[in-house]
mmCIF file of C-alpha atoms and ligand atoms in Angstrom:
data_model
loop_
_atom_site.group_PDB
_atom_site.id
_atom_site.type_symbol
_atom_site.label_atom_id
_atom_site.label_comp_id
_atom_site.label_asym_id
_atom_site.label_seq_id
_atom_site.Cartn_x
_atom_site.Cartn_y
_atom_site.Cartn_z
ATOM 1 C CA UNK A 1 5.223 22.828 -10.538
ATOM 2 C CA UNK A 2 1.992 21.886 -9.348
ATOM 3 C CA UNK A 3 -0.967 23.543 -8.795
ATOM 4 C CA UNK A 4 -2.205 21.852 -5.582
ATOM 5 C CA UNK A 5 -3.780 23.691 -2.916
ATOM 6 C CA UNK A 6 -1.374 24.831 -0.211
ATOM 7 C CA UNK A 7 -2.488 23.411 3.242
ATOM 8 C CA UNK A 8 -2.230 25.154 6.472
ATOM 9 C CA UNK A 9 -2.115 23.499 9.698
ATOM 10 C CA UNK A 10 -6.035 23.696 9.929
ATOM 11 C CA UNK A 11 -6.459 22.226 6.608
ATOM 12 C CA UNK A 12 -3.805 19.501 7.499
ATOM 13 C CA UNK A 13 -5.579 18.694 10.766
ATOM 14 C CA UNK A 14 -9.087 18.328 8.938
ATOM 15 C CA UNK A 15 -7.332 15.665 6.654
ATOM 16 C CA UNK A 16 -5.917 13.864 9.704
ATOM 17 C CA UNK A 17 -9.427 13.882 11.343
ATOM 18 C CA UNK A 18 -11.040 12.506 7.986
ATOM 19 C CA UNK A 19 -8.359 9.877 7.541
ATOM 20 C CA UNK A 20 -8.596 8.776 11.257
ATOM 21 C CA UNK A 21 -12.264 8.281 10.887
ATOM 22 C CA UNK A 22 -11.596 5.672 8.062
ATOM 23 C CA UNK A 23 -12.071 2.140 9.229
ATOM 24 C CA UNK A 24 -12.402 0.043 6.169
ATOM 25 C CA UNK A 25 -9.573 -2.432 5.489
ATOM 26 C CA UNK A 26 -7.556 -1.405 2.651
ATOM 27 C CA UNK A 27 -4.221 -2.415 0.887
ATOM 28 C CA UNK A 28 -2.734 1.181 1.817
ATOM 29 C CA UNK A 29 -3.361 0.478 5.517
ATOM 30 C CA UNK A 30 -1.503 -2.961 5.740
ATOM 31 C CA UNK A 31 1.846 -1.536 6.650
ATOM 32 C CA UNK A 32 2.313 0.421 9.797
ATOM 33 C CA UNK A 33 3.217 3.972 8.429
ATOM 34 C CA UNK A 34 2.937 5.818 11.901
ATOM 35 C CA UNK A 35 6.285 7.294 11.472
ATOM 36 C CA UNK A 36 8.425 8.107 8.510
ATOM 37 C CA UNK A 37 9.638 5.358 6.490
ATOM 38 C CA UNK A 38 10.763 4.504 3.096
ATOM 39 C CA UNK A 39 7.678 3.618 0.992
ATOM 40 C CA UNK A 40 7.328 -0.173 1.312
ATOM 41 C CA UNK A 41 7.544 -1.999 -2.025
ATOM 42 C CA UNK A 42 3.989 -3.514 -1.186
ATOM 43 C CA UNK A 43 2.250 -0.038 -0.778
ATOM 44 C CA UNK A 44 -0.169 0.458 -3.323
ATOM 45 C CA UNK A 45 1.155 4.022 -4.593
ATOM 46 C CA UNK A 46 -1.123 3.907 -7.548
ATOM 47 C CA UNK A 47 -4.155 4.280 -5.279
ATOM 48 C CA UNK A 48 -3.007 7.775 -4.106
ATOM 49 C CA UNK A 49 -3.881 11.060 -5.469
ATOM 50 C CA UNK A 50 -2.134 14.127 -4.322
ATOM 51 C CA UNK A 51 -4.727 16.450 -2.639
ATOM 52 C CA UNK A 52 -2.539 19.289 -1.431
ATOM 53 C CA UNK A 53 0.988 20.406 -0.498
ATOM 54 C CA UNK A 54 2.732 22.190 2.285
ATOM 55 C CA UNK A 55 5.445 23.492 0.025
ATOM 56 C CA UNK A 56 4.181 27.353 0.543
ATOM 57 C CA UNK A 57 6.452 28.969 -2.108
ATOM 58 C CA UNK A 58 7.940 26.598 -4.820
ATOM 59 C CA UNK A 59 10.695 29.225 -5.405
ATOM 60 C CA UNK A 60 11.815 29.285 -1.921
ATOM 61 C CA UNK A 61 14.122 26.391 -0.678
ATOM 62 C CA UNK A 62 12.601 24.900 2.358
ATOM 63 C CA UNK A 63 14.834 24.591 5.239
ATOM 64 C CA UNK A 64 15.890 21.606 7.279
ATOM 65 C CA UNK A 65 15.296 22.730 10.798
ATOM 66 C CA UNK A 66 13.021 20.198 12.599
ATOM 67 C CA UNK A 67 10.519 20.835 15.199
ATOM 68 C CA UNK A 68 10.636 18.608 18.488
ATOM 69 C CA UNK A 69 9.710 20.718 21.638
ATOM 70 C CA UNK A 70 9.113 17.399 23.491
ATOM 71 C CA UNK A 71 12.262 15.375 22.893
ATOM 72 C CA UNK A 72 10.903 13.386 19.897
ATOM 73 C CA UNK A 73 13.045 12.644 16.909
ATOM 74 C CA UNK A 74 12.383 12.630 13.074
ATOM 75 C CA UNK A 75 11.463 9.106 13.083
ATOM 76 C CA UNK A 76 9.271 9.014 16.301
ATOM 77 C CA UNK A 77 5.888 7.928 15.800
ATOM 78 C CA UNK A 78 4.685 10.731 18.016
ATOM 79 C CA UNK A 79 6.810 13.465 16.507
ATOM 80 C CA UNK A 80 4.649 16.646 15.738
ATOM 81 C CA UNK A 81 3.560 17.421 12.324
ATOM 82 C CA UNK A 82 4.758 21.042 11.887
ATOM 83 C CA UNK A 83 3.930 22.203 8.337
ATOM 84 C CA UNK A 84 6.550 25.003 8.453
ATOM 85 C CA UNK A 85 9.595 22.636 9.675
ATOM 86 C CA UNK A 86 11.401 19.609 7.939
ATOM 87 C CA UNK A 87 10.356 17.311 6.447
ATOM 88 C CA UNK A 88 6.727 18.637 6.267
ATOM 89 C CA UNK A 89 7.843 21.799 4.529
ATOM 90 C CA UNK A 90 8.422 19.764 1.343
ATOM 91 C CA UNK A 91 5.452 17.117 1.656
ATOM 92 C CA UNK A 92 2.720 16.692 -0.614
ATOM 93 C CA UNK A 93 -0.451 15.278 1.061
ATOM 94 C CA UNK A 94 -2.046 12.266 -0.851
ATOM 95 C CA UNK A 95 -5.316 10.730 -0.371
ATOM 96 C CA UNK A 96 -6.129 6.856 -0.999
ATOM 97 C CA UNK A 97 -8.754 6.827 -3.884
ATOM 98 C CA UNK A 98 -10.251 3.479 -2.479
ATOM 99 C CA UNK A 99 -10.520 4.198 1.353
ATOM 100 C CA UNK A 100 -9.653 7.962 1.870
ATOM 101 C CA UNK A 101 -6.892 7.585 4.203
ATOM 102 C CA UNK A 102 -4.355 10.333 3.855
ATOM 103 C CA UNK A 103 -0.581 10.239 3.694
ATOM 104 C CA UNK A 104 2.213 12.763 3.840
ATOM 105 C CA UNK A 105 5.055 12.142 1.102
ATOM 106 C CA UNK A 106 8.326 13.716 0.093
ATOM 107 C CA UNK A 107 11.421 12.628 -1.729
ATOM 108 C CA UNK A 108 14.716 12.585 -0.092
ATOM 109 C CA UNK A 109 17.240 12.788 -2.703
ATOM 110 C CA UNK A 110 20.898 11.529 -1.700
ATOM 111 C CA UNK A 111 24.026 11.291 -3.990
ATOM 112 C CA UNK A 112 23.143 7.958 -5.460
ATOM 113 C CA UNK A 113 19.589 7.174 -4.591
ATOM 114 C CA UNK A 114 16.230 8.740 -4.262
ATOM 115 C CA UNK A 115 14.190 7.744 -1.192
ATOM 116 C CA UNK A 116 10.442 8.167 -1.425
ATOM 117 C CA UNK A 117 9.203 8.720 2.284
ATOM 118 C CA UNK A 118 5.955 8.357 3.644
ATOM 119 C CA UNK A 119 3.958 8.842 6.808
ATOM 120 C CA UNK A 120 0.231 8.163 7.570
ATOM 121 C CA UNK A 121 -1.668 11.483 8.335
ATOM 122 C CA UNK A 122 -4.177 10.172 10.872
ATOM 123 C CA UNK A 123 -3.422 11.636 14.174
ATOM 124 C CA UNK A 124 -4.975 15.314 14.137
ATOM 125 C CA UNK A 125 -3.395 15.801 17.592
ATOM 126 C CA UNK A 126 0.003 15.844 16.164
ATOM 127 C CA UNK A 127 -0.621 18.789 13.931
ATOM 128 C CA UNK A 128 0.853 21.907 15.431
ATOM 129 C CA UNK A 129 0.842 25.311 14.034
ATOM 130 C CA UNK A 130 4.529 26.345 14.915
ATOM 131 C CA UNK A 131 6.292 29.259 13.340
HETATM 132 ZN ZN1 ZN B 1 -6.432 2.937 1.015
#
């Protein structure tokens, strides 16, 4: 496994704040990643460096329950970011080495495909500390 630091909601919120403050143009910010999406082919993944994880216990299979108290859906741009809920509970957080913007990433594996999903982490107000 990794030895990335495990982030709680406070740590996540701090990274979102930092990311939101970045205004420099960067190749990583060209696509709209405000909601979960498959990583675009044009996205400069090589610029990203993992800076933390939300996977609290690597020996514990994270659940699939989602957290949507206000009627959002998985793919909503304003869906809350709840670290203990799917899909955040299996995400790594990555930062762009060029501009410092942060992203949530996880891999969705189906029978015949692997889908590398990504969502921008730049709205601290969406981070919630839900049990
Ligand atoms: Zn960047």
